[in-house]
Every structure is written in structure tokens, then in C-alpha cells.
mmCIF file of C-alpha atoms in Angstrom:
data_model
loop_
_atom_site.group_PDB
_atom_site.id
_atom_site.type_symbol
_atom_site.label_atom_id
_atom_site.label_comp_id
_atom_site.label_asym_id
_atom_site.label_seq_id
_atom_site.Cartn_x
_atom_site.Cartn_y
_atom_site.Cartn_z
ATOM 1 C CA MET E 1 124.295 189.071 92.533
ATOM 2 C CA PRO E 2 121.361 186.729 93.266
ATOM 3 C CA THR E 3 121.931 182.866 92.745
ATOM 4 C CA THR E 4 119.413 180.376 91.591
ATOM 5 C CA ARG E 5 119.773 176.690 92.429
ATOM 6 C CA LYS E 6 118.262 174.517 89.619
ATOM 7 C CA PHE E 7 117.729 170.680 90.006
ATOM 8 C CA GLU E 8 119.554 168.823 87.139
ATOM 9 C CA GLU E 9 119.543 165.181 88.048
ATOM 10 C CA ALA E 10 119.860 162.562 90.805
ATOM 11 C CA VAL E 11 120.969 158.851 91.365
ATOM 12 C CA VAL E 12 119.384 156.603 94.000
ATOM 13 C CA TRP E 13 121.516 154.252 95.860
ATOM 14 C CA LEU E 14 119.931 151.387 97.706
ATOM 15 C CA ASN E 15 121.879 149.805 100.729
ATOM 16 C CA GLY E 16 125.139 151.031 98.965
ATOM 17 C CA ASN E 17 124.291 149.916 95.482
ATOM 18 C CA SER E 18 123.476 152.398 92.644
ATOM 19 C CA LEU E 19 119.985 152.423 91.042
ATOM 20 C CA ALA E 20 121.159 154.622 88.267
ATOM 21 C CA GLY E 21 118.722 154.411 85.387
ATOM 22 C CA GLN E 22 116.315 152.253 87.439
ATOM 23 C CA ILE E 23 114.072 154.958 89.114
ATOM 24 C CA ALA E 24 111.793 157.138 87.007
ATOM 25 C CA GLU E 25 110.431 159.304 90.045
ATOM 26 C CA LEU E 26 111.060 159.556 93.657
ATOM 27 C CA GLU E 27 108.491 161.112 96.023
ATOM 28 C CA LEU E 28 110.190 162.094 99.141
ATOM 29 C CA PRO E 29 108.573 162.329 102.666
ATOM 30 C CA ASP E 30 106.594 165.299 103.542
ATOM 31 C CA ILE E 31 107.726 166.703 107.053
ATOM 32 C CA GLU E 32 104.327 167.347 108.366
ATOM 33 C CA TRP E 33 103.232 167.954 111.878
ATOM 34 C CA ASP E 34 100.074 167.028 113.809
ATOM 35 C CA LEU E 35 99.141 170.339 115.603
ATOM 36 C CA VAL E 36 96.984 170.760 118.776
ATOM 37 C CA ASP E 37 94.933 173.809 119.410
ATOM 38 C CA HIS E 38 95.420 175.945 122.398
ATOM 39 C CA GLU E 39 92.046 177.590 123.133
ATOM 40 C CA THR E 40 91.764 180.308 125.927
ATOM 41 C CA ILE E 41 88.978 182.709 127.019
ATOM 42 C CA SER E 42 91.368 185.728 126.649
ATOM 43 C CA GLY E 43 92.522 185.285 123.272
ATOM 44 C CA ILE E 44 91.184 186.590 119.873
ATOM 45 C CA GLY E 45 92.466 183.535 117.983
ATOM 46 C CA MET E 46 93.554 180.053 118.683
ATOM 47 C CA PRO E 47 97.245 179.292 118.528
ATOM 48 C CA GLN E 48 98.352 175.825 117.225
ATOM 49 C CA TYR E 49 101.586 173.946 118.413
ATOM 50 C CA PRO E 50 103.238 171.007 116.876
ATOM 51 C CA THR E 51 103.027 167.629 118.762
ATOM 52 C CA LYS E 52 104.168 164.645 116.597
ATOM 53 C CA LEU E 53 105.464 164.270 113.047
ATOM 54 C CA LYS E 54 102.952 162.486 110.643
ATOM 55 C CA GLU E 55 104.159 159.308 108.965
ATOM 56 C CA LEU E 56 107.092 159.773 106.662
ATOM 57 C CA GLU E 57 106.538 158.013 103.277
ATOM 58 C CA CYS E 58 108.731 157.602 100.351
ATOM 59 C CA THR E 59 107.523 156.316 96.982
ATOM 60 C CA LEU E 60 109.600 155.077 94.212
ATOM 61 C CA ASN E 61 108.353 154.753 90.461
ATOM 62 C CA TRP E 62 110.644 152.223 88.738
ATOM 63 C CA ALA E 63 112.004 152.860 85.376
ATOM 64 C CA SER E 64 113.115 149.333 84.749
ATOM 65 C CA TYR E 65 113.255 146.195 86.609
ATOM 66 C CA SER E 66 115.746 145.987 89.376
ATOM 67 C CA PRO E 67 116.330 142.638 91.351
ATOM 68 C CA GLU E 68 117.898 144.426 94.220
ATOM 69 C CA LEU E 69 115.014 146.756 94.664
ATOM 70 C CA ALA E 70 112.557 144.080 94.067
ATOM 71 C CA ALA E 71 114.312 141.932 96.939
ATOM 72 C CA ALA E 72 114.338 145.078 99.193
ATOM 73 C CA ALA E 73 110.668 145.926 98.638
ATOM 74 C CA ALA E 74 109.529 142.238 99.110
ATOM 75 C CA ASN E 75 110.764 142.356 102.973
ATOM 76 C CA PRO E 76 108.840 144.711 105.091
ATOM 77 C CA PHE E 77 110.631 143.310 108.273
ATOM 78 C CA LYS E 78 114.052 144.398 107.223
ATOM 79 C CA ALA E 79 114.988 148.096 107.048
ATOM 80 C CA ALA E 80 116.537 149.517 103.735
ATOM 81 C CA GLN E 81 118.731 152.518 103.293
ATOM 82 C CA LEU E 82 118.433 154.888 100.351
ATOM 83 C CA GLN E 83 120.631 157.600 99.528
ATOM 84 C CA ILE E 84 119.696 160.178 96.943
ATOM 85 C CA ARG E 85 122.654 162.233 95.393
ATOM 86 C CA SER E 86 121.332 164.983 93.384
ATOM 87 C CA ASN E 87 123.069 167.856 91.312
ATOM 88 C CA TYR E 88 121.985 171.424 91.645
ATOM 89 C CA GLY E 89 123.316 173.945 89.025
ATOM 90 C CA GLU E 90 124.084 177.168 90.502
ATOM 91 C CA ASN E 91 123.453 180.046 88.300
ATOM 92 C CA THR E 92 123.475 183.825 88.420
ATOM 93 C CA ALA E 93 122.764 186.403 85.776
ATOM 94 C CA ALA E 94 126.166 185.863 84.374
ATOM 95 C CA GLY E 95 125.336 182.065 83.694
ATOM 96 C CA LYS E 96 126.105 178.919 85.413
ATOM 97 C CA VAL E 97 128.724 179.352 88.125
ATOM 98 C CA GLY E 98 128.879 175.768 89.734
ATOM 99 C CA ASP E 99 127.394 172.488 90.636
ATOM 100 C CA ARG E 100 126.241 171.702 94.170
ATOM 101 C CA LEU E 101 125.448 168.373 95.974
ATOM 102 C CA LEU E 102 122.217 167.897 97.734
ATOM 103 C CA ARG E 103 122.267 164.377 99.547
ATOM 104 C CA ILE E 104 119.391 162.808 101.266
ATOM 105 C CA ASP E 105 119.685 159.700 103.406
ATOM 106 C CA LEU E 106 116.680 157.583 104.200
ATOM 107 C CA THR E 107 116.222 154.534 106.335
ATOM 108 C CA GLY E 108 112.832 152.719 106.491
ATOM 109 C CA ARG E 109 110.881 149.512 105.679
ATOM 110 C CA PHE E 110 109.117 148.949 102.579
ATOM 111 C CA VAL E 111 105.390 148.321 103.204
ATOM 112 C CA LYS E 112 103.969 148.447 99.656
ATOM 113 C CA ASN E 113 105.335 146.602 96.947
ATOM 114 C CA GLY E 114 103.113 146.897 93.836
ATOM 115 C CA ALA E 115 103.778 144.191 91.264
ATOM 116 C CA GLY E 116 103.018 146.694 88.549
ATOM 117 C CA LYS E 117 101.648 146.862 85.216
ATOM 118 C CA LEU E 118 103.158 145.326 82.102
ATOM 119 C CA LYS E 119 102.532 146.880 78.544
ATOM 120 C CA ALA E 120 104.213 146.290 75.322
ATOM 121 C CA GLY E 121 107.803 147.629 75.950
ATOM 122 C CA GLU E 122 106.759 149.243 79.245
ATOM 123 C CA MET E 123 106.545 148.572 82.931
ATOM 124 C CA GLU E 124 104.844 150.682 85.622
ATOM 125 C CA ARG E 125 105.842 149.497 89.150
ATOM 126 C CA GLU E 126 105.702 151.414 92.456
ATOM 127 C CA SER E 127 107.103 150.675 95.940
ATOM 128 C CA MET E 128 106.460 152.777 99.120
ATOM 129 C CA MET E 129 108.601 152.836 102.330
ATOM 130 C CA VAL E 130 107.635 154.046 105.691
ATOM 131 C CA VAL E 131 110.577 156.274 106.822
ATOM 132 C CA THR E 132 112.250 156.205 110.363
ATOM 133 C CA TYR E 133 115.323 158.249 109.435
ATOM 134 C CA TYR E 134 115.671 161.230 107.088
ATOM 135 C CA ARG E 135 118.640 163.456 106.654
ATOM 136 C CA GLU E 136 119.201 166.225 104.107
ATOM 137 C CA VAL E 137 122.668 167.695 103.561
ATOM 138 C CA TYR E 138 123.333 170.563 101.040
ATOM 139 C CA GLU E 139 127.114 171.078 100.286
ATOM 140 C CA GLY E 140 128.252 169.371 103.520
ATOM 141 C CA ILE E 141 125.789 171.279 105.702
ATOM 142 C CA GLU E 142 123.135 169.284 107.436
ATOM 143 C CA GLN E 143 119.783 171.224 106.900
ATOM 144 C CA LEU E 144 117.373 168.753 108.493
ATOM 145 C CA ALA E 145 117.725 165.418 110.352
ATOM 146 C CA VAL E 146 114.825 163.466 111.817
ATOM 147 C CA ASP E 147 115.203 160.117 113.745
ATOM 148 C CA VAL E 148 111.759 159.025 114.551
ATOM 149 C CA THR E 149 112.880 156.062 116.929
ATOM 150 C CA LEU E 150 115.298 158.182 118.975
ATOM 151 C CA PRO E 151 113.525 160.806 118.766
ATOM 152 C CA SER E 152 115.655 163.518 117.324
ATOM 153 C CA TYR E 153 114.889 166.395 115.052
ATOM 154 C CA ARG E 154 117.777 168.587 114.049
ATOM 155 C CA VAL E 155 117.681 171.766 112.089
ATOM 156 C CA LEU E 156 121.037 173.195 110.947
ATOM 157 C CA GLY E 157 122.521 170.675 113.414
ATOM 158 C CA GLN E 158 120.693 172.061 116.389
ATOM 159 C CA ASP E 159 118.729 169.173 118.368
ATOM 160 C CA MET E 160 115.356 170.662 118.798
ATOM 161 C CA LEU E 161 114.195 167.939 121.168
ATOM 162 C CA ALA E 162 117.351 167.508 123.307
ATOM 163 C CA GLN E 163 115.843 169.131 126.513
ATOM 164 C CA ARG E 164 112.627 166.991 125.879
ATOM 165 C CA ARG E 165 114.643 163.939 126.034
ATOM 166 C CA ILE E 166 116.469 165.118 129.069
ATOM 167 C CA ASN E 167 113.261 165.990 130.841
ATOM 168 C CA LEU E 168 111.708 162.274 130.027
ATOM 169 C CA GLY E 169 114.985 160.731 131.407
ATOM 170 C CA GLY E 170 116.380 159.824 127.937
#
């Protein structure tokens, strides 16, 4: 029977402290590669090969004021750790059959700290961090892990850059 996993809710943790009820929206990084063209005189097309990851950015839209987030977002010199714990309902044609955990760990520095906009009874504020470490774990299985500073890129636990580091003496 086919299974559908539907996002239900999430809580963001900052440096081990819950921001429950304080984040309205979280935009996770796009894992996007720069590509290099490989042009030859014998080909009918031009293949492209990945070279480097583009900058990883994470944007947080605040739902309410958080002194902890304000302090972290104000310091571009100190790395912050975010953990997003989200619940996915698992459904089949027979109905909901379970709940599954997707956990995303991020490490990065806040480089944009919008002071926001205040309206009667409302606050709009946004902070953005440049991510140096991203890890996605679904039900205890690491799906993807990226460490920009190491560099390391793992898919389902397999380090795709291990031989490259060996070749370069690392």
C-alpha cells in the first residue's frame, strides 16, 4: 500500500533552547551546485559537472520577539546551531498509520539581522544565516550531511568527497 508523508509541524531549537511559538516561517538552504561545462569537438551536447556548492542560506521569520534569537542574530562572529525537529504524519489509503521524525541540524553565522517592522499588534522580523554545516536525518537515517569547512558531503552515510580529500593530502 503506498505511503504518503505529510508535514504537520516543527519546532526550532537555537543553541539547545526551544524557540517553540517564536518562528513563523523557516526557509532552509537550497543545496545547489555550480556547474562547469565540458565542451568537446566530438560530442552532440555539452555535459555539465558539479564543482562547488553555492552559498547555503537559512532565513527565519519571527512570530514573536525572542531575546535569545535577537542576541544570536546580532553577532556575526559567533556560530549558532539550529535544530529543526518536525513531525511527518505517515498515511496510507487506510488512514494515518504513524508519526515520523525529520530532524535538520544547521550550524552557521547570522549575517542579516533585520530590525523588522512593527504595526499595531504585529511584528515582522527576519534574520538570515550563512550555513556551514547541514544535516538531515529522517527516522534515524542520515539522508544528507554537508560540511562546507571540512569539506564533506555525505548521502545516506556515504562520503562523496573522501577520495578527493585523500588525493589532496587531507
